[in-house]
Short mmCIF file of C-alpha atoms and ligand atoms in Angstrom, two decimals:
data_model
loop_
_atom_site.label_atom_id
_atom_site.label_comp_id
_atom_site.label_asym_id
_atom_site.label_seq_id
_atom_site.Cartn_x
_atom_site.Cartn_y
_atom_site.Cartn_z
CA MET A 280 -23.97 38.52 10.01
CA ARG A 281 -27.39 39.65 9.61
CA ILE A 282 -30.10 37.51 7.73
CA ASP A 283 -33.62 38.82 7.25
CA GLY A 284 -35.54 35.63 6.23
CA PRO A 285 -37.17 33.43 4.92
CA CYS A 286 -35.14 33.31 1.91
CA LYS A 287 -35.59 30.71 -0.84
CA LEU A 288 -31.82 30.26 -2.60
CA ASN A 289 -32.60 30.33 -6.39
CA GLY A 290 -29.98 30.34 -8.89
CA GLU A 291 -26.17 29.18 -9.36
CA LEU A 292 -23.31 28.68 -6.71
CA ARG A 293 -19.86 28.22 -7.25
CA VAL A 294 -17.96 26.06 -4.92
CA HIS A 295 -14.43 26.68 -3.83
CA GLY A 296 -10.97 24.42 -3.28
CA ALA A 297 -10.97 22.48 -0.18
CA LYS A 298 -9.80 23.83 2.66
CA ASN A 299 -8.98 20.59 3.99
CA SER A 300 -6.69 19.82 0.90
CA THR A 301 -5.31 23.11 0.78
CA LEU A 302 -3.74 22.84 4.39
CA PRO A 303 -1.90 19.59 3.89
CA LEU A 304 -0.91 20.59 0.44
CA LEU A 305 1.02 23.55 1.59
CA ALA A 306 2.69 21.48 4.30
CA ALA A 307 3.56 19.13 1.23
CA SER A 308 5.27 22.36 -0.62
CA LEU A 309 7.53 22.48 1.95
CA LEU A 310 8.94 18.82 0.78
CA CYS A 311 9.85 20.45 -2.69
CA LYS A 312 13.25 22.19 -3.35
CA THR A 313 11.51 24.03 -6.61
CA GLU A 314 8.74 26.16 -6.90
CA VAL A 315 4.96 24.98 -6.17
CA VAL A 316 2.22 26.43 -8.06
CA LEU A 317 -1.50 25.53 -6.22
CA HIS A 318 -4.36 26.74 -8.45
CA ASN A 319 -7.82 26.94 -6.70
CA CYS A 320 -6.27 27.94 -3.27
CA PRO A 321 -9.62 29.43 -1.18
CA ARG A 322 -9.12 32.71 0.51
CA LEU A 323 -9.94 31.58 4.54
CA SER A 324 -8.01 32.40 7.36
CA ASP A 325 -7.26 28.89 8.10
CA VAL A 326 -5.01 28.78 4.25
CA GLU A 327 -4.07 32.35 5.31
CA THR A 328 -2.57 30.83 8.64
CA ALA A 329 -0.76 28.19 6.71
CA VAL A 330 1.21 30.41 4.85
CA ARG A 331 1.82 32.53 7.61
CA ILE A 332 3.40 29.11 9.29
CA LEU A 333 5.11 29.19 5.78
CA LYS A 334 6.61 32.58 5.83
CA THR A 335 7.88 31.93 9.28
CA LEU A 336 9.90 28.77 8.32
CA GLY A 337 11.76 30.74 5.45
CA CYS A 338 9.41 30.13 2.45
CA ARG A 339 8.45 32.72 0.10
CA VAL A 340 4.70 32.46 -0.52
CA LYS A 341 2.68 34.94 -3.36
CA ARG A 342 -0.80 34.56 -3.79
CA GLU A 343 -2.35 35.59 -7.50
CA GLU A 344 -5.73 35.38 -7.15
CA GLU A 345 -6.63 31.72 -7.01
CA THR A 346 -3.43 30.56 -7.46
CA LEU A 347 -0.59 30.39 -4.24
CA LEU A 348 3.11 30.05 -5.42
CA ILE A 349 5.40 28.65 -3.14
CA ASP A 350 9.19 28.60 -2.99
CA SER A 351 10.75 26.77 -0.26
CA SER A 352 14.14 26.60 -1.28
CA SER A 353 15.17 28.93 1.55
CA LEU A 354 13.46 26.94 4.39
CA GLN A 355 15.15 27.19 7.50
CA GLY A 356 14.70 27.08 11.31
CA GLY A 357 12.09 24.27 11.88
CA GLU A 358 10.38 26.23 14.60
CA ILE A 359 6.60 26.97 14.30
CA PRO A 360 5.23 29.76 17.41
CA GLU A 361 2.76 28.46 19.71
CA THR A 362 0.29 31.68 18.42
CA LEU A 363 0.14 29.84 15.01
CA MET A 364 -0.09 26.37 16.37
CA ARG A 365 -3.14 27.46 18.59
CA GLU A 366 -4.76 29.17 16.07
CA MET A 367 -5.33 26.51 13.50
CA ARG A 368 -5.05 22.96 14.96
CA SER A 369 -4.27 21.27 11.60
CA SER A 370 -0.78 22.91 11.99
CA ILE A 371 0.46 19.75 13.58
CA VAL A 372 0.46 18.44 10.11
CA PHE A 373 3.52 20.15 8.86
CA LEU A 374 5.39 18.13 11.64
CA GLY A 375 5.90 15.61 9.21
CA ALA A 376 7.08 17.60 6.59
CA ILE A 377 9.53 19.77 8.21
CA VAL A 378 11.17 16.96 10.04
CA SER A 379 11.79 15.27 6.39
CA ARG A 380 13.47 18.37 4.92
CA LEU A 381 15.29 19.52 8.33
CA GLY A 382 15.86 16.80 10.70
CA LYS A 383 14.21 18.72 13.21
CA ALA A 384 11.26 20.75 14.37
CA ARG A 385 10.04 22.41 17.31
CA LEU A 386 6.67 23.10 17.94
CA SER A 387 4.05 23.17 20.38
CA PHE A 388 0.73 20.91 20.91
CA PRO A 389 -1.96 21.89 18.78
CA GLY A 390 -3.83 22.56 22.32
CA GLY A 391 -7.54 21.96 23.53
CA CYS A 392 -10.53 21.92 20.84
CA GLU A 393 -13.88 22.93 20.30
CA LEU A 394 -15.03 19.76 19.14
CA GLY A 395 -13.88 17.73 22.26
CA PRO A 396 -10.03 16.06 22.95
CA ARG A 397 -8.10 16.06 19.61
CA PRO A 398 -5.41 14.58 20.52
CA ILE A 399 -2.42 13.66 18.09
CA ASP A 400 -1.00 10.53 19.83
CA LEU A 401 -1.52 8.98 16.27
CA HIS A 402 0.52 11.05 14.88
CA LEU A 403 3.32 11.03 17.39
CA ALA A 404 3.50 7.13 17.46
CA ALA A 405 3.66 6.61 13.81
CA LEU A 406 6.79 9.41 13.17
CA ARG A 407 8.39 7.84 16.19
CA ARG A 408 8.39 4.31 14.42
CA MET A 409 9.94 6.11 11.64
CA GLY A 410 12.88 6.97 13.49
CA LEU A 411 11.53 10.71 14.81
CA GLN A 412 12.54 11.31 18.69
CA ILE A 413 10.23 13.55 19.96
CA THR A 414 10.85 15.27 23.62
CA GLU A 415 7.55 16.54 25.26
CA ASP A 416 8.31 19.47 27.44
CA HIS A 417 5.57 21.99 28.99
CA GLY A 418 3.62 21.55 25.94
CA CYS A 419 6.40 21.37 23.55
CA LEU A 420 7.62 18.81 20.89
CA ASP A 421 11.14 18.92 20.68
CA CYS A 422 11.54 16.89 17.35
CA THR A 423 15.29 15.31 15.88
CA VAL A 424 15.79 13.01 13.13
CA PRO A 425 19.11 10.86 14.07
CA GLY A 426 19.93 10.52 10.18
CA ARG A 427 17.09 10.10 8.00
CA LEU A 428 13.49 9.06 8.54
CA THR A 429 13.10 5.22 7.75
CA GLY A 430 10.06 4.00 6.01
CA CYS A 431 8.60 0.70 8.11
CA PRO A 432 4.92 -1.13 8.48
CA ILE A 433 2.45 1.48 10.16
CA SER A 434 -1.02 0.74 11.35
CA LEU A 435 -3.04 3.32 12.43
CA SER A 436 -5.59 2.03 15.05
CA PHE A 437 -8.33 4.91 13.51
CA PRO A 438 -7.93 6.22 10.52
CA SER A 439 -7.40 9.72 11.22
CA VAL A 440 -7.05 11.80 8.35
CA GLY A 441 -4.22 14.17 9.90
CA ALA A 442 -2.33 11.33 11.00
CA THR A 443 -2.62 9.76 7.26
CA GLU A 444 -1.19 12.53 5.68
CA ASN A 445 1.48 13.11 8.36
CA VAL A 446 2.64 9.89 7.60
CA MET A 447 2.67 10.37 3.71
CA LEU A 448 4.73 13.59 4.09
CA ALA A 449 7.07 12.13 6.50
CA ALA A 450 7.56 9.12 4.29
CA ALA A 451 7.56 10.53 0.75
CA CYS A 452 11.45 11.53 1.19
CA ALA A 453 12.06 8.46 3.78
CA LYS A 454 14.84 5.77 3.40
CA GLY A 455 12.83 2.48 2.15
CA THR A 456 9.27 1.74 2.01
CA THR A 457 6.57 2.83 4.32
CA VAL A 458 3.08 0.70 4.36
CA LEU A 459 0.22 2.66 5.80
CA SER A 460 -2.32 0.21 7.14
CA ASN A 461 -5.70 1.63 7.97
CA ALA A 462 -5.26 4.74 6.37
CA ALA A 463 -7.81 7.22 5.89
CA ARG A 464 -9.44 7.42 2.43
CA GLU A 465 -10.68 10.81 2.18
CA PRO A 466 -10.84 12.51 -1.40
CA GLU A 467 -8.40 14.94 0.41
CA ILE A 468 -6.04 12.02 0.68
CA VAL A 469 -6.19 11.52 -2.74
CA ASP A 470 -5.22 14.92 -3.76
CA LEU A 471 -2.28 15.02 -1.35
CA ALA A 472 -1.19 11.63 -3.09
CA ASP A 473 -1.64 13.05 -6.66
CA PHE A 474 0.17 15.91 -6.07
CA LEU A 475 3.38 14.10 -4.30
CA ASN A 476 3.17 11.77 -7.55
CA ALA A 477 3.61 15.09 -9.82
CA CYS A 478 6.60 16.14 -7.49
CA GLY A 479 8.18 13.03 -8.14
CA ALA A 480 7.38 10.59 -5.13
CA HIS A 481 6.01 7.28 -5.36
CA VAL A 482 2.74 7.01 -3.54
CA SER A 483 0.03 4.21 -4.28
CA GLY A 484 -3.11 3.02 -2.97
CA ALA A 485 -4.36 6.63 -1.55
CA GLY A 486 -8.15 6.00 -1.47
CA GLY A 487 -7.86 2.74 0.17
CA SER A 488 -6.84 1.71 3.21
CA GLU A 489 -3.50 0.53 2.43
CA ILE A 490 -1.53 3.23 1.25
CA VAL A 491 2.62 2.42 0.38
CA ILE A 492 5.00 4.89 -0.03
CA GLU A 493 8.47 4.37 -1.60
CA GLY A 494 10.76 7.17 -0.43
CA VAL A 495 12.75 9.00 -2.69
CA PRO A 496 15.91 11.44 -2.31
CA SER A 497 14.10 14.32 -3.10
CA LEU A 498 11.10 16.10 -4.52
CA HIS A 499 10.62 19.17 -6.90
CA GLY A 500 7.74 21.41 -7.45
CA CYS A 501 4.63 20.77 -9.42
CA GLU A 502 1.44 22.51 -10.68
CA HIS A 503 -1.75 21.30 -9.30
CA ARG A 504 -5.42 21.91 -8.63
CA VAL A 505 -7.19 22.00 -5.33
CA ILE A 506 -10.04 19.37 -5.72
CA PRO A 507 -13.35 21.40 -4.53
CA ASP A 508 -14.53 21.72 -0.69
CA ARG A 509 -17.30 18.95 -0.89
CA ILE A 510 -18.42 20.07 2.84
CA VAL A 511 -18.86 23.65 1.18
CA ALA A 512 -20.82 21.93 -1.33
CA ALA A 513 -22.82 19.87 1.44
CA THR A 514 -23.45 23.19 3.18
CA TYR A 515 -24.83 25.34 0.11
CA LEU A 516 -27.27 22.05 -0.63
CA ALA A 517 -28.55 22.11 2.74
CA ALA A 518 -29.02 25.97 2.47
CA ALA A 519 -31.20 25.62 -0.82
CA ALA A 520 -33.16 22.57 0.65
CA ALA A 521 -33.72 24.62 3.86
CA SER A 522 -34.67 27.40 2.44
CA GLY A 523 -37.46 25.59 -0.14
CA GLY A 524 -35.22 26.75 -3.15
CA GLU A 525 -33.37 25.37 -6.35
CA VAL A 526 -29.76 25.83 -6.94
CA LEU A 527 -26.97 24.66 -9.53
CA LEU A 528 -23.65 24.10 -7.94
CA HIS A 529 -20.68 24.42 -10.57
CA ASP A 530 -17.28 22.95 -9.37
CA VAL A 531 -18.25 20.35 -7.45
CA GLU A 532 -17.23 16.82 -7.66
CA CYS A 533 -20.39 14.87 -7.17
CA ALA A 534 -18.33 11.66 -6.46
CA HIS A 535 -17.10 12.67 -3.14
CA LEU A 536 -20.79 13.27 -2.05
CA ARG A 537 -21.88 9.81 -2.49
CA LEU A 538 -23.03 9.50 0.85
CA VAL A 539 -24.06 12.53 1.10
CA LEU A 540 -26.30 13.00 -1.90
CA PRO A 541 -28.98 10.24 -0.52
CA VAL A 542 -29.55 12.08 2.31
CA PHE A 543 -30.90 15.08 0.35
CA GLU A 544 -33.16 12.55 -1.76
CA GLU A 545 -34.28 10.78 1.42
CA ALA A 546 -35.54 14.12 2.49
CA GLY A 547 -37.70 14.34 -0.60
CA CYS A 548 -35.35 16.77 -2.87
CA SER A 549 -35.16 16.38 -6.67
CA MET A 550 -31.37 16.17 -7.75
CA LYS A 551 -29.46 15.82 -10.86
CA VAL A 552 -25.97 14.94 -10.70
CA MET A 553 -23.66 16.10 -13.70
CA GLN A 554 -20.04 16.49 -14.82
CA ASN A 555 -18.69 18.78 -12.16
CA GLN A 556 -22.25 20.50 -11.68
CA LEU A 557 -25.08 19.41 -9.51
CA TRP A 558 -28.78 20.61 -9.30
CA LEU A 559 -31.25 20.52 -6.30
CA CYS A 560 -34.91 21.39 -6.02
CA ALA A 561 -36.14 21.41 -2.62
CA PRO A 562 -40.13 20.05 -2.18
CA GLU A 563 -42.72 22.07 -0.43
CA ARG A 564 -41.95 20.52 2.92
CA LEU A 565 -39.02 18.16 3.78
CA ARG A 566 -38.99 14.75 4.96
CA PRO A 567 -37.20 13.54 7.62
CA VAL A 568 -34.23 11.14 7.58
CA LYS A 569 -34.46 7.90 9.42
CA CYS A 570 -30.61 7.82 10.97
CA ILE A 571 -27.49 9.52 9.79
CA ARG A 572 -24.10 8.39 11.12
CA THR A 573 -20.90 10.03 10.90
CA LEU A 574 -18.07 7.78 9.73
CA PRO A 575 -14.84 8.06 7.89
CA TYR A 576 -15.12 8.43 4.08
CA PRO A 577 -17.07 6.99 2.52
CA GLY A 578 -19.37 7.32 5.12
CA PHE A 579 -21.31 10.25 5.98
CA PRO A 580 -18.55 13.19 6.76
CA THR A 581 -18.68 14.72 10.60
CA ASP A 582 -18.45 18.12 8.87
CA ALA A 583 -21.70 17.90 6.92
CA GLN A 584 -23.78 16.76 10.31
CA ALA A 585 -24.35 20.11 11.36
CA PRO A 586 -25.63 21.82 8.20
CA VAL A 587 -27.64 18.80 7.65
CA MET A 588 -29.14 18.94 10.98
CA ALA A 589 -30.04 22.57 10.85
CA MET A 590 -31.73 21.62 7.19
CA LEU A 591 -34.10 18.80 8.73
CA CYS A 592 -34.84 20.79 11.86
CA LEU A 593 -37.70 21.79 9.10
CA ALA A 594 -38.87 18.29 8.36
CA ASP A 595 -42.02 16.75 8.79
CA GLY A 596 -41.06 14.50 11.42
CA ALA A 597 -37.94 13.38 13.38
CA SER A 598 -34.52 12.80 12.23
CA VAL A 599 -31.83 10.87 14.00
CA PHE A 600 -27.94 11.40 14.32
CA VAL A 601 -25.38 9.46 15.61
CA GLU A 602 -21.80 11.32 15.99
CA ASN A 603 -19.12 8.66 15.60
CA ILE A 604 -15.89 11.10 15.06
CA PHE A 605 -15.97 13.82 17.36
CA GLU A 606 -17.39 13.54 21.07
CA ASN A 607 -18.22 17.20 21.53
CA ARG A 608 -20.11 18.19 18.00
CA TYR A 609 -23.47 19.04 19.17
CA LYS A 610 -22.59 22.47 20.69
CA TYR A 611 -24.25 24.26 18.11
CA THR A 612 -27.80 22.57 18.21
CA GLY A 613 -28.31 24.82 21.58
CA GLU A 614 -28.36 27.72 19.59
CA LEU A 615 -30.44 26.16 17.08
CA LEU A 616 -33.03 25.80 19.84
CA ARG A 617 -33.04 29.84 20.29
CA LEU A 618 -34.36 29.91 16.64
CA GLY A 619 -37.12 27.76 17.80
CA ALA A 620 -35.77 24.24 16.67
CA ARG A 621 -36.84 20.65 18.53
CA ILE A 622 -33.69 19.07 19.34
CA LYS A 623 -32.64 16.64 21.82
CA VAL A 624 -29.18 15.24 22.67
CA GLU A 625 -28.22 12.17 24.38
CA GLY A 626 -24.05 11.49 24.06
CA ARG A 627 -23.57 10.66 20.54
CA VAL A 628 -27.28 10.51 19.45
CA ALA A 629 -29.19 13.79 18.59
CA VAL A 630 -32.98 13.74 17.66
CA ALA A 631 -34.16 16.82 15.43
CA GLU A 632 -38.18 16.78 15.70
CA GLY A 633 -39.07 18.68 12.74
CA VAL A 634 -40.81 22.14 13.28
CA LYS A 635 -43.00 24.08 10.54
CA SER A 636 -41.08 27.21 10.96
CA LEU A 637 -38.03 28.77 12.66
CA SER A 638 -37.92 32.00 14.05
CA GLY A 639 -34.87 34.54 13.89
CA ALA A 640 -33.17 35.26 17.10
CA SER A 641 -29.56 35.99 18.13
CA VAL A 642 -27.16 33.48 18.08
CA GLN A 643 -23.66 32.73 18.30
CA ALA A 644 -21.49 30.27 16.27
CA PRO A 645 -19.84 27.95 18.43
CA ASP A 646 -17.36 26.25 15.84
CA LEU A 647 -16.74 26.09 11.81
CA ARG A 648 -19.25 23.67 11.04
CA GLY A 649 -21.84 24.95 13.66
CA GLY A 650 -21.79 28.23 12.24
CA ALA A 651 -22.50 26.96 8.92
CA ALA A 652 -25.77 25.38 10.41
CA LEU A 653 -26.98 28.68 11.99
CA VAL A 654 -26.25 30.34 8.50
CA VAL A 655 -28.56 27.33 7.08
CA ALA A 656 -31.13 27.55 9.72
CA GLY A 657 -31.22 31.62 9.58
CA LEU A 658 -31.79 31.64 5.88
CA ALA A 659 -35.12 29.28 6.49
CA SER A 660 -36.06 31.36 9.62
CA GLU A 661 -38.90 34.20 9.94
CA GLY A 662 -37.40 37.47 10.76
CA THR A 663 -34.02 38.50 11.75
CA THR A 664 -31.08 36.39 12.66
CA LEU A 665 -28.35 37.68 14.00
CA ILE A 666 -24.96 35.73 14.04
CA SER A 667 -21.88 36.34 15.72
CA GLY A 668 -18.56 34.40 16.12
CA LEU A 669 -17.85 34.86 12.35
CA HIS A 670 -14.08 34.10 12.56
CA HIS A 671 -15.43 30.46 12.80
CA LEU A 672 -17.32 30.74 9.60
CA ASP A 673 -13.84 32.64 8.03
CA ARG A 674 -11.74 29.54 8.23
CA GLY A 675 -13.91 27.75 6.31
CA TYR A 676 -16.19 29.75 3.55
CA GLU A 677 -14.94 31.91 1.52
CA GLY A 678 -17.57 34.93 0.46
CA LEU A 679 -20.68 32.88 2.28
CA GLU A 680 -23.03 35.81 2.18
CA LYS A 681 -21.93 37.07 -1.23
CA ALA A 682 -22.58 33.81 -2.76
CA PHE A 683 -26.14 33.40 -0.81
CA SER A 684 -27.10 37.33 -1.33
CA GLU A 685 -26.43 36.54 -5.28
CA THR A 686 -29.03 33.87 -4.83
CA GLY A 687 -31.98 35.78 -3.64
CA ALA A 688 -30.94 35.69 0.32
CA ARG A 689 -31.13 39.04 2.47
CA ILE A 690 -27.80 38.38 4.26
CA GLN A 691 -24.84 40.59 4.78
CA ARG A 692 -22.43 41.70 7.55
CA GLU A 693 -23.02 44.53 10.14
CA LYS A 694 -20.50 46.34 12.07
CA ILE A 695 -21.72 45.74 15.40
CA THR A 696 -20.61 48.07 18.32
CA LEU A 697 -19.62 47.29 21.76
CA GLU A 698 -22.74 48.67 22.99
CA ASP A 699 -24.84 46.51 20.51
CA ARG A 700 -22.86 43.26 21.83
CA LYS A 701 -23.93 44.50 25.72
CA GLU A 702 -27.20 44.72 24.71
CA GLU A 703 -27.08 41.14 22.83
CA LYS A 704 -25.49 39.79 25.82
CA ASP A 705 -28.02 41.00 28.26
CA ALA A 706 -31.02 40.03 26.25
CA ALA A 707 -29.30 36.29 25.90
CA SER A 708 -28.93 36.15 29.64
CA THR A 709 -32.57 37.15 30.38
CA PHE A 710 -33.66 33.62 28.85
C1 LIG B 1045 -9.74 16.19 9.65
C2 LIG B 1045 -10.51 17.15 8.89
C3 LIG B 1045 -11.70 17.54 9.70
C4 LIG B 1045 -12.59 16.36 9.70
C5 LIG B 1045 -12.00 14.93 10.41
C6 LIG B 1045 -12.81 14.00 10.28
C7 LIG B 1045 -8.43 18.76 8.07
C8 LIG B 1045 -7.85 19.52 8.45
N1 LIG B 1045 -9.57 18.47 9.12
O1 LIG B 1045 -9.49 16.55 11.10
O2 LIG B 1045 -12.51 19.16 9.50
O3 LIG B 1045 -13.85 16.96 10.88
O4 LIG B 1045 -10.77 15.18 9.55
O5 LIG B 1045 -13.05 13.99 9.45
O6 LIG B 1045 -8.64 17.84 7.13
N2 LIG B 1045 -7.70 11.07 16.93
C9 LIG B 1045 -7.02 10.50 18.16
N3 LIG B 1045 -5.79 10.36 18.05
C10 LIG B 1045 -5.05 11.06 16.75
C11 LIG B 1045 -5.63 11.58 15.66
C12 LIG B 1045 -6.92 11.96 15.95
O7 LIG B 1045 -7.81 10.03 18.92
O8 LIG B 1045 -3.76 11.37 16.65
C13 LIG B 1045 -9.27 10.92 17.06
C14 LIG B 1045 -9.74 12.17 17.13
O9 LIG B 1045 -9.80 12.84 18.17
C15 LIG B 1045 -11.26 12.08 16.27
C16 LIG B 1045 -10.70 11.15 15.39
O10 LIG B 1045 -9.47 10.41 15.49
O11 LIG B 1045 -11.85 11.76 17.00
C17 LIG B 1045 -10.69 11.73 13.80
O12 LIG B 1045 -9.60 12.66 13.61
P1 LIG B 1045 -8.48 12.77 12.46
O13 LIG B 1045 -9.03 11.83 11.18
O14 LIG B 1045 -7.42 13.01 12.87
O15 LIG B 1045 -9.44 14.67 12.12
P2 LIG B 1045 -8.31 15.88 11.68
O16 LIG B 1045 -7.31 15.15 10.65
O17 LIG B 1045 -8.10 16.57 12.88
#
């Protein structure tokens, strides 16, 4: 991706459907015996991977523009191949739904992760309590349910988003009632509960720390609209603020950004919150933000940490970040240094000392949100920024360069030859 900066974003941007909602909703559609119609599904590689998982399991899936139609009546097998498990770590969220429908599943561990260790112990412990027998063998999980999954009290030691979703999916059609304590409270959990209830499930309390799921014998299909992606919204805001621009976001759920918007205000941005719309106008120079601590929802989201850090690299002073969710979420800061940012990282803490301007360079996206941070910084940098590793960005952002070029950025994808790539590598290793 080539960005010729600096570019001031000016105009209107539409926020697409949430990746982190679409994935569990696709897993949930496995539970439904009649057709599911899911609107507002973004075209992302992670969503395509989830669709491939559904098809591998025998489901019929059709895309019509932003809508996915899923028919799980022919579900069979219960095995997810290792290649698909490795491609997308959140594929583990299919486990609860598969064992609920088929009474068995075979899948591999989702594997290591670019954000640090990402265990699934909470998922497995919870499902075991519900009666799932799991044998771990050479990185494979062989799972069977003698009889039917059984509802029970479950308490998570950490409000894991994925584990909460897995329990909800397993419990929706289990025998009896599941009471899940210390559940994750993210909007995507509420979206999943709304979907399940529209399919005939009895889920209450989602959005709070205790979720009660009364098992029902079976679920039918429904028509549902995926909520807007709050991390894409935060990324667009960070890009507009870093570039000194002014944008109007459409299709945004402002209530989901409760602890994100004050950060932009503290940085000196003017904002106006309207129904499903959000306006932001950047100041002449951004102000630093005292301290941003990532926390489970409703705290500041870890996924917004990187784009917001990129923005604050241009503030008039030092901003402090404390990452409390993932161990290894500052990898991208090394790439920001290439653009002239001043960042010091010490364990979970990072300090971004703002500079007056950044300058374009060749950088590589180390992960999804780190890649988004490089785009934000690239837009604000003087000269040309070349970003490689775009497969990370394609996991979570649909049409990023189209959206930004329509709002005034000089940004495009370029075909890079092997020769160019070698030159890039050589140049990188000189420094
Ligand atoms: C989801 C999101 C991801 C977001 C994260 C935190 C999806 C597809 N992904 O990921 O974008 O960054 O929530 O908001 O929705 N943990 C364990 N054991 C477990 C499960 C989790 O120790 O069994 C730890 C993780 O290592 C991590 C923390 O809990 O440190 C949070 O993980 P979790 O909430 O489960 O994140 P994901 O569901 O993987």
